[in-house]
XYZ file of C-alpha atoms in Angstrom:
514
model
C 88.355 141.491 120.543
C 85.219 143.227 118.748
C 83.664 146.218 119.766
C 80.480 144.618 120.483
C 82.441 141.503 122.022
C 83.884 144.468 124.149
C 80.579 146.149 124.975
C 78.937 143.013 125.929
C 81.705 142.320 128.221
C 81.578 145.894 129.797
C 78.062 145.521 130.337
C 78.667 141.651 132.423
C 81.184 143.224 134.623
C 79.088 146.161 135.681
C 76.265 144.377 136.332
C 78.077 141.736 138.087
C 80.233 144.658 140.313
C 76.928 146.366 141.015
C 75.104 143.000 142.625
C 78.225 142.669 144.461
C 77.887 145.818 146.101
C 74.211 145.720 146.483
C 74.653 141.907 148.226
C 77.460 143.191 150.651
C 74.580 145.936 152.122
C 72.020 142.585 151.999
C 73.566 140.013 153.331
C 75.499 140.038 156.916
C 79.080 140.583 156.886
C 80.177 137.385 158.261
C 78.589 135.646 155.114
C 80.371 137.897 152.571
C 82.745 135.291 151.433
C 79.957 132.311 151.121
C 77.930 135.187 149.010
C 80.601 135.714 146.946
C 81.354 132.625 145.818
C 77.687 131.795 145.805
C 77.109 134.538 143.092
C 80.136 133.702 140.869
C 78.517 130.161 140.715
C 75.162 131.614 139.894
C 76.285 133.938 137.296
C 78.142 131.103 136.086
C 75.583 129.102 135.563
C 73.108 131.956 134.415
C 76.073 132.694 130.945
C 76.154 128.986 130.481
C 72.183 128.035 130.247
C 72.952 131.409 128.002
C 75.585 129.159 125.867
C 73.243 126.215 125.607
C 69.633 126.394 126.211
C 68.777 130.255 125.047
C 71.754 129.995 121.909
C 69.423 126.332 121.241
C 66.300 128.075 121.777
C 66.967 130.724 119.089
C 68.947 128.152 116.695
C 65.808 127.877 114.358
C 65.470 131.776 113.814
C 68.715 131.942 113.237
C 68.861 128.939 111.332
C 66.976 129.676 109.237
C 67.952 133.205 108.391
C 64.827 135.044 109.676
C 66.979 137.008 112.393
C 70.433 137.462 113.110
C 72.675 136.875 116.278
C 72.296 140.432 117.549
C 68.735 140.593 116.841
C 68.122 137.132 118.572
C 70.044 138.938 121.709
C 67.800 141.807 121.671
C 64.861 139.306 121.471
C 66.363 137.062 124.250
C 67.081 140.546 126.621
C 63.337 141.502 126.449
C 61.166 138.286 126.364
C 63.748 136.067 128.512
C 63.575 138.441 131.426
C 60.126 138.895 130.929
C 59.121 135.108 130.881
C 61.133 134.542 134.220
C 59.779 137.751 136.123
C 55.884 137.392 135.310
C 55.505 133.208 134.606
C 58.651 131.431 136.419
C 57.602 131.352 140.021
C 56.295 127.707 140.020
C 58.902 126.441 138.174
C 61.388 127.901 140.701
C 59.381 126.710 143.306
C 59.696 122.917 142.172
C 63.698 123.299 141.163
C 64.220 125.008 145.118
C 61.867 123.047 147.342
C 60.274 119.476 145.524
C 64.077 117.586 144.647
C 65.201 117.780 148.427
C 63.633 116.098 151.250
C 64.949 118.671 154.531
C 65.135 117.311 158.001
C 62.698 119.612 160.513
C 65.040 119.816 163.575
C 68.487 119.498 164.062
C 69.613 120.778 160.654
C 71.905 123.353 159.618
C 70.545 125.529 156.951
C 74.019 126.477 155.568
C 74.774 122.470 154.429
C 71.569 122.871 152.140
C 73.948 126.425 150.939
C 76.555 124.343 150.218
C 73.904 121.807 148.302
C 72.964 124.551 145.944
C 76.396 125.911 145.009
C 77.387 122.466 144.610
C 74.512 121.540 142.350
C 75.412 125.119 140.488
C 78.726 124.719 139.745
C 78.602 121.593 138.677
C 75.539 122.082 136.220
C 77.526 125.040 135.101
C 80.395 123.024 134.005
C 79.010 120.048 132.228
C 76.778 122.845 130.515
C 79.862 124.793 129.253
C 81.685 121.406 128.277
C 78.609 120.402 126.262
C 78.202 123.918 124.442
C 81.920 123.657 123.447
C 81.013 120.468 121.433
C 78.133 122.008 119.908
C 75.546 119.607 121.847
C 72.289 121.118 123.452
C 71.552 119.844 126.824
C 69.510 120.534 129.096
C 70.127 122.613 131.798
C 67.007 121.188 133.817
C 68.543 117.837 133.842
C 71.936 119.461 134.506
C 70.561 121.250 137.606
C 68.570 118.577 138.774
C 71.188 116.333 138.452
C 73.513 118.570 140.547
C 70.767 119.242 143.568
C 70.424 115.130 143.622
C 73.961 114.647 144.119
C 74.575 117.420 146.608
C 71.518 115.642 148.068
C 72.586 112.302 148.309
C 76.053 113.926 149.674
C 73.599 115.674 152.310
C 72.219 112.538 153.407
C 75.392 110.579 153.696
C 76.464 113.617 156.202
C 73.424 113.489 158.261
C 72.854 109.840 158.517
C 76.976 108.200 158.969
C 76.216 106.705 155.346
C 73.081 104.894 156.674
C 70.302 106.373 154.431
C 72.328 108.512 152.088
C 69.011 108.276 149.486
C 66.669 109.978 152.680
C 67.150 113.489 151.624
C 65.905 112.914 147.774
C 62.446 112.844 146.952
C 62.621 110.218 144.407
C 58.763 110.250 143.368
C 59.567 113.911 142.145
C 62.448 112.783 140.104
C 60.186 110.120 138.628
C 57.671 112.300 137.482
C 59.845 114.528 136.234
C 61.811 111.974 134.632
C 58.746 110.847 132.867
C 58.507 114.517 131.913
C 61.933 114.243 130.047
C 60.503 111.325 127.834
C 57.007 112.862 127.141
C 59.039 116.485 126.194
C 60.657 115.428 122.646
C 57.668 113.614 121.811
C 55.045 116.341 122.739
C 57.015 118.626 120.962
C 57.915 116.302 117.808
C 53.842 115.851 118.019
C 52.946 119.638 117.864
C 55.626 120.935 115.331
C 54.344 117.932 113.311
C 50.858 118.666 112.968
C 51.355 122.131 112.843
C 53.859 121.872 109.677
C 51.874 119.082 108.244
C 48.570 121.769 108.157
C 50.708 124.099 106.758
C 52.458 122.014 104.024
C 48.796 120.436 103.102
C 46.892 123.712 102.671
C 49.804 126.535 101.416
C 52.436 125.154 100.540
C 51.683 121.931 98.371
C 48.504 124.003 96.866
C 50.344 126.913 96.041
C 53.523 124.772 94.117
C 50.588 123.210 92.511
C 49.052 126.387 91.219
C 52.576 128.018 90.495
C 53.470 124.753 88.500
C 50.428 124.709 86.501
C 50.506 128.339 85.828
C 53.994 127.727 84.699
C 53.011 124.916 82.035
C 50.219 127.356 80.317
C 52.821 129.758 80.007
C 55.963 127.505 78.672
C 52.953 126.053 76.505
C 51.778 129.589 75.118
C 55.712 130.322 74.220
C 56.064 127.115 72.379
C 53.008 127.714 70.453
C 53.734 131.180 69.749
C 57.076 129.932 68.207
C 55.056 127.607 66.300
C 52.859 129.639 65.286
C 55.959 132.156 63.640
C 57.112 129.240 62.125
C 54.009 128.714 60.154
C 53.213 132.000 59.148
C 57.020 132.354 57.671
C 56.124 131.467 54.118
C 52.978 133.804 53.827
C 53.566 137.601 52.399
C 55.382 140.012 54.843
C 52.539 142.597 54.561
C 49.957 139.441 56.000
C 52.584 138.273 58.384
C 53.096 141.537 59.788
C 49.148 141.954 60.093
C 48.637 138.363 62.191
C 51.719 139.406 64.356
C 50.360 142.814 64.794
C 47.397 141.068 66.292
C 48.598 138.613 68.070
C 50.394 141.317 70.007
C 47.319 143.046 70.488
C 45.661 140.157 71.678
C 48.649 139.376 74.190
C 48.174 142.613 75.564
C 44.532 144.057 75.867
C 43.579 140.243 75.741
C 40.425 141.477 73.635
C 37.865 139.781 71.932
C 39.319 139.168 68.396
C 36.909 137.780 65.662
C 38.392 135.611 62.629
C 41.192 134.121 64.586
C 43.083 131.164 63.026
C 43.386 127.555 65.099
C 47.236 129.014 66.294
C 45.934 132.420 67.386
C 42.641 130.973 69.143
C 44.866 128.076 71.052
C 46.772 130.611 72.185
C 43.997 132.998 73.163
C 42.664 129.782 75.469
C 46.081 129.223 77.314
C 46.051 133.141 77.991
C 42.630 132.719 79.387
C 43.635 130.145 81.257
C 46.674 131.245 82.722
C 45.286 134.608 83.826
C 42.451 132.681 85.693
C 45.248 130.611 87.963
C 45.434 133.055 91.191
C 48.738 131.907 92.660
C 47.938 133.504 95.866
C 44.637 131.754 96.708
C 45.549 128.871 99.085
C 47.660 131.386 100.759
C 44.900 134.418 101.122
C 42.777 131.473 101.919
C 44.428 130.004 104.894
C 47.580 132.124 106.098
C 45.180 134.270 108.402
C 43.792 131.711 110.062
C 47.569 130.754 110.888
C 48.164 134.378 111.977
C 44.475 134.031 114.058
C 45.893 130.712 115.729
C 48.776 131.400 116.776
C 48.019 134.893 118.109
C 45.516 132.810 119.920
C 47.546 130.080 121.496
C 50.112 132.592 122.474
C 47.738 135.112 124.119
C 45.801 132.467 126.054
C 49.224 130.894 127.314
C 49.990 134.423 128.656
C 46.619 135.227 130.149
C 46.288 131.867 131.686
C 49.734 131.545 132.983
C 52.387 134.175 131.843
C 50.688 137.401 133.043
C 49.340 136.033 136.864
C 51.483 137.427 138.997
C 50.319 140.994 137.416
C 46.917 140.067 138.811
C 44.558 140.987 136.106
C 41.946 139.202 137.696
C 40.088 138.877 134.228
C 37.027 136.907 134.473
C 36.787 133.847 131.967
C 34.364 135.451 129.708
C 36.379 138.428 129.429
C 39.616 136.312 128.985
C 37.912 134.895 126.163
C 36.568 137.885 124.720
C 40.285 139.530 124.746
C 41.574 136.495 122.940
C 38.891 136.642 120.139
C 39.579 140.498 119.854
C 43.568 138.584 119.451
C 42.731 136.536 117.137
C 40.604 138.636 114.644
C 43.157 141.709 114.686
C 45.844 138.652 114.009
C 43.732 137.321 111.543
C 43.156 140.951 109.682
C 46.355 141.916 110.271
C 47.695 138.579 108.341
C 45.244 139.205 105.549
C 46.312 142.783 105.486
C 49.803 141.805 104.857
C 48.691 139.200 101.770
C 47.169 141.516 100.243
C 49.932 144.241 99.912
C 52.177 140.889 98.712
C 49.589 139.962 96.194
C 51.829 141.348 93.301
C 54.908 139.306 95.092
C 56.272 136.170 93.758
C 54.047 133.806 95.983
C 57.327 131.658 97.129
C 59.458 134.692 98.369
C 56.296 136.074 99.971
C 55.467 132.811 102.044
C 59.034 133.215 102.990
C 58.792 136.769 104.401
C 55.174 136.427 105.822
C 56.140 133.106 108.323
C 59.687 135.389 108.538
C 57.632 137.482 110.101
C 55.618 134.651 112.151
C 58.695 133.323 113.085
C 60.076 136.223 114.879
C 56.597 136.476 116.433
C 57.014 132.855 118.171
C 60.345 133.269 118.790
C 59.385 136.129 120.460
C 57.101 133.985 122.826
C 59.568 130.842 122.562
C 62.072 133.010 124.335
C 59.324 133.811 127.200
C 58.291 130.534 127.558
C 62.158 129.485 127.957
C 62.639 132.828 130.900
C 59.510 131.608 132.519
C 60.896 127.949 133.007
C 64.914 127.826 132.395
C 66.410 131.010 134.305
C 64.878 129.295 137.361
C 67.387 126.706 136.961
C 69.748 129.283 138.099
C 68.001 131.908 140.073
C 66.158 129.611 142.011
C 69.405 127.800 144.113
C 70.636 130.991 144.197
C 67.393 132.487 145.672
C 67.298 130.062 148.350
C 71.231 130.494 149.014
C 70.369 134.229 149.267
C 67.370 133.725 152.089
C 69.631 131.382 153.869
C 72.164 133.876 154.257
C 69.804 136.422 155.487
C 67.490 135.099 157.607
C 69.589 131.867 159.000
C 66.537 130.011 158.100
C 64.894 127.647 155.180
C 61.830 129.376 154.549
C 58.762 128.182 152.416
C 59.111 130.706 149.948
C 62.361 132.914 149.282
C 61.936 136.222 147.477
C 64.006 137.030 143.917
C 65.353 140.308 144.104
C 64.892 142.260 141.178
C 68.596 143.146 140.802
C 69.186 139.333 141.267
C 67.374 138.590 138.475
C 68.583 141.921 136.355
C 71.604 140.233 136.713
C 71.420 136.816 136.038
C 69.231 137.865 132.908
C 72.448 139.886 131.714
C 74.678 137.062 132.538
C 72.257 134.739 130.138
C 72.923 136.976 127.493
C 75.886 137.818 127.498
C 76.431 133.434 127.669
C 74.606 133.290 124.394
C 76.468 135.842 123.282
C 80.106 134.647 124.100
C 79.319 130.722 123.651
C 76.281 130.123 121.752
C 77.195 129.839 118.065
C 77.881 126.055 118.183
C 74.774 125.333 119.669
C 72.941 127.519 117.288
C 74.833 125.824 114.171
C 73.628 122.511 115.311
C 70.185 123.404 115.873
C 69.838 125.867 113.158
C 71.411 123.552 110.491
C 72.613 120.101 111.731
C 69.442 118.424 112.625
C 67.108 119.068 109.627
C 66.567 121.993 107.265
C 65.568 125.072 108.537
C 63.228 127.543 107.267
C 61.122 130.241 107.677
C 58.190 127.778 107.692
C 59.541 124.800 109.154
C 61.473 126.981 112.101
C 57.743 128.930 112.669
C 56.199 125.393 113.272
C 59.119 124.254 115.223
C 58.984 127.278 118.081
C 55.150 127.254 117.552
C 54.544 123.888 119.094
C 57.791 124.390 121.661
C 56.061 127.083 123.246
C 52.980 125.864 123.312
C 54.415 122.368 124.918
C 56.716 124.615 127.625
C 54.089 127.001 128.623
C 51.775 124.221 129.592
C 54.395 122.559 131.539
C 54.991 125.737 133.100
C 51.379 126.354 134.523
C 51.484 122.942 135.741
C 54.596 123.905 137.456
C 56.964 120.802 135.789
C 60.388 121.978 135.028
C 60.425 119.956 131.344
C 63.287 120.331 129.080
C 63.209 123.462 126.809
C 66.200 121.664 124.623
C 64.098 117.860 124.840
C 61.032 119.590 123.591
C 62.335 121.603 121.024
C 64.880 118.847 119.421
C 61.967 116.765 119.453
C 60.012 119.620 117.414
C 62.939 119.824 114.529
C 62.856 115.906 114.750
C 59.382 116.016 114.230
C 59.137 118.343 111.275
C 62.391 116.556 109.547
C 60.726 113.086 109.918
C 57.989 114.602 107.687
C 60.136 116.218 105.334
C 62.521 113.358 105.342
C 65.651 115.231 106.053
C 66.381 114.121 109.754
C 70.018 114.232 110.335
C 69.810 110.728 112.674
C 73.659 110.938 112.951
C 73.742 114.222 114.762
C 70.864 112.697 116.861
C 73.148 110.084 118.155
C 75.854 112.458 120.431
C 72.735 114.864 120.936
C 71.204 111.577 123.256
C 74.207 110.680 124.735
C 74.763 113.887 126.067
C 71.230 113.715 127.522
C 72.228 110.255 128.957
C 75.137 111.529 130.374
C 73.828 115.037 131.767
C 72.623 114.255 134.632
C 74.742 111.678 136.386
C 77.646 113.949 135.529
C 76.491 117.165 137.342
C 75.309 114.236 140.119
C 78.569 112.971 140.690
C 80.821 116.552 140.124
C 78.321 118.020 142.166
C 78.668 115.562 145.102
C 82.424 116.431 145.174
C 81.849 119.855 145.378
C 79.794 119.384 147.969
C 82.136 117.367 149.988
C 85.128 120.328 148.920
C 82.573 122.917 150.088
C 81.560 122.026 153.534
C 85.698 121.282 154.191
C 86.716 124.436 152.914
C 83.724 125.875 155.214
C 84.844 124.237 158.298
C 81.499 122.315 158.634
């Protein structure tokens, strides 16, 4: 084993030891064992959305070469904690309270316990099955899937088999199953328009430039050699001269009198090639990508990200801080042009949306903490309250070393189990690039952090497929095979962790004694 393989295991087990000790001062001691085995489910699940969803989430940066796997684990620690802390509390809401459909009386709180562990070992499973074949799935359909099956176990308990489907609040599934469709096309839309700007305004202009530039200059060689060629049977003392000021000419680019048909051609495709500025579609319109993105970004976080901080910014001010955003984005993206300007204009598109990339990964991997890491902390959450207070309260709190933990767990899951899922994401589905993978996360986070004001827990891994999908259909270069398994795994997801989780549920409340 590595010595970062090592370290990143060290790290897991103390964190893991430490919420063990802090949950046997928390919870009552005739619960230990349920909390025990309620936290090695959680953590379970927490390292495999790590394997899947995060290692998919960061497949384009990595993909496409902009960051590595340790930097994409630094990014993930930072923004994926932040994202769940500060912008996942409806989210978690929905995933804890809106699938199930509680009796008010005569209902013991721990068979909803056993519900949630069910639902999250089960999701945990079919998530590390699916990130040993290299698929991405998603763990919101995996969850989901596992809460309706412990459900429908629920009801088949309560009601002798009667009304088995009572407990299940199917018009929540619906609209979150219409959700799951809308997600790859949403974000197939955004990456799509988004690259398709791009490609019409940088990237075809400046090839176009860079090519014609290129045909003055192959043009001025061949005419040069020409123009040796005709000079050859003249004296040496007047081919030396014409040389001599040809030279000159090539480089002070002065105005020369007397010049013969060869030298003045020449003196025209100089002219010419000089006046081709290479980096004008990209001075032109990369800082109004900087400016946009900035601003989409920023006004996701005021709007939604950043509420539970309680800014309490009016709307004029929010606005004003996102046009101060945008125009230090904006200068700051000029800024960097211009120190390129000497650059070849092809490697520095590639390092300036390098650069962008890691930006919206950077928010990607907030957008994923606010909505994904509820798919585990929020069953365990309401596990947690059950255990303490005997009751099924409205809203159960997230300890902060609950979610310190889980947040390692996710990591360390991307870092132990995520290269497959990277490889296909980064490489399998389409080609990835700086610009492509920038246009990809761009319109991913912007699809997820909607969805997460509105408090729908969509796909992360629908939504951002969809994006690569989108951007390969333009290019051409959709990899339709890999597509194929990719579905079925969606299709299968979540009456998988329905039916596992079922069993569990049955296995739980007999081991139990209930």
């Amino acid at each position: 084993m590595s010595k970062d393989n090592i370290i990143a295991l060290a790290i897991f087990c103390i964190s893991s030891i430490a919420f063990f000790i802090w949950g046997f001062q928390y919870i009552p001691s005739h619960h230990f064992i349920i909390f025990s085995v309620a936290t090695i489910f959680g953590i379970f699940m927490a390292f495999n959305i790590g394997g899947n969803d995060v290692a998919n989430s960061f497949g384009t940066s990595v993909g496409a070469k902009t960051i590595t796997i340790k930097q994409a684990l630094l990014i993930a620690a930072i923004f994926e904690l932040s994202g769940a802390i500060f912008a996942g509390g409806e989210v978690t809401k929905t995933i804890r309270q809106e699938i199930i459909k509680l009796p008010v009386t005569d209902f013991d709180p721990m068979l909803f316990v056993f519900v949630m562990m069910a639902a999250l070992l089960s999701a945990g499973l079919w998530l590390m099955i699916a990130s040993k074949k290299g698929l991405p799935v998603s763990t919101t359909h995996s969850i989901i899937g596992g809460i309706v099956g412990a459900g429908l176990a629920l009801g088949y308990v309560l009601t002798s088999g009667d009304n088995l489907t009572a407990m299940v609040q199917w018009n929540k599934i619906g609209q979150i199953a219409i959700s799951w469709v809308i997600s790859p096309l949403l974000g197939g839309l955004f990456s799509y328009a988004i690259y398709y700007q791009i490609n019409k305004n940088i990237l075809i202009p400046s090839k176009i430039t860079q090519s014609k530039q290129a045909r003055y200059k192959e043009r001025r060689k061949a005419l040069k050699e020409a123009y040796k060629l005709h000079i050859k049977d003249k004296s040496q003392e007047e081919q030396i001269k014409e040389l001599s000021l040809l030279a000159f000419h090539d480089e002070e680019d002065g105005e020369l009198t007397n010049l013969s048909d060869f030298q003045q051609k020449i003196k025209d495709l100089k002219h010419k090639e000089k006046n081709i500025n290479t980096f004008l579609h990209i001075k032109r319109f990369v800082p109004h990508v900087g400016a946009f993105t900035a601003t989409v970004i920023a006004s996701m976080l005021l709007f939604k990200g950043l509420k539970n901080l309680h800014l309490n910014f009016s709307t004029v001010e929010t606005l004003w801080i996102l046009f101060v955003i945008g125009t230090c984005a904006y200068l700051a993206s000029a800024a960097l042009i211009g120190i390129m300007a000497k650059n070849d204009p092809n490697k520095a598109i590639i390092r300036i949306f390098s650069w962008f990339q890691i930006f919206t990964a950077s928010a990607f991997a907030f957008s994923h903490g606010a909505n994904d890491i509820a798919n585990a902390i929020g069953p365990f959450a309401a596990i947690l309250d059950i255990l303490k207070t005997g009751a099924i309260n409205g809203k159960a709190p997230v300890p902060t070393i609950a979610m310190a933990t889980f947040g390692v767990a996710l990591i360390v899951g991307l870092w132990f189990l995520g290269k497959e899922v990277i490889q296909t994401v980064g490489s399998r589905l389409a080609e990835i690039l700086p610009v492509t993978g920038f246009s990809a996360e761009l319109g991913a986070s912007t699809v997820i952090l909607f969805a997460t004001k509105l408090g729908i827990p969509v796909s992360s891994t629908h939504i951002l497929i969809g994006a690569i999908l989108g951007i390969g259909i333009l290019n051409k270069d959709a990899n339709w095979k890999m597509v194929k398994p990719i579905v079925a795994a969606w299709l299968i997801t979540l009456p998988a962790a329905a039916i596992s989780s079922a069993i569990f549920f049955f296995i739980l409340k007999y081991m139990a004694g209930y």
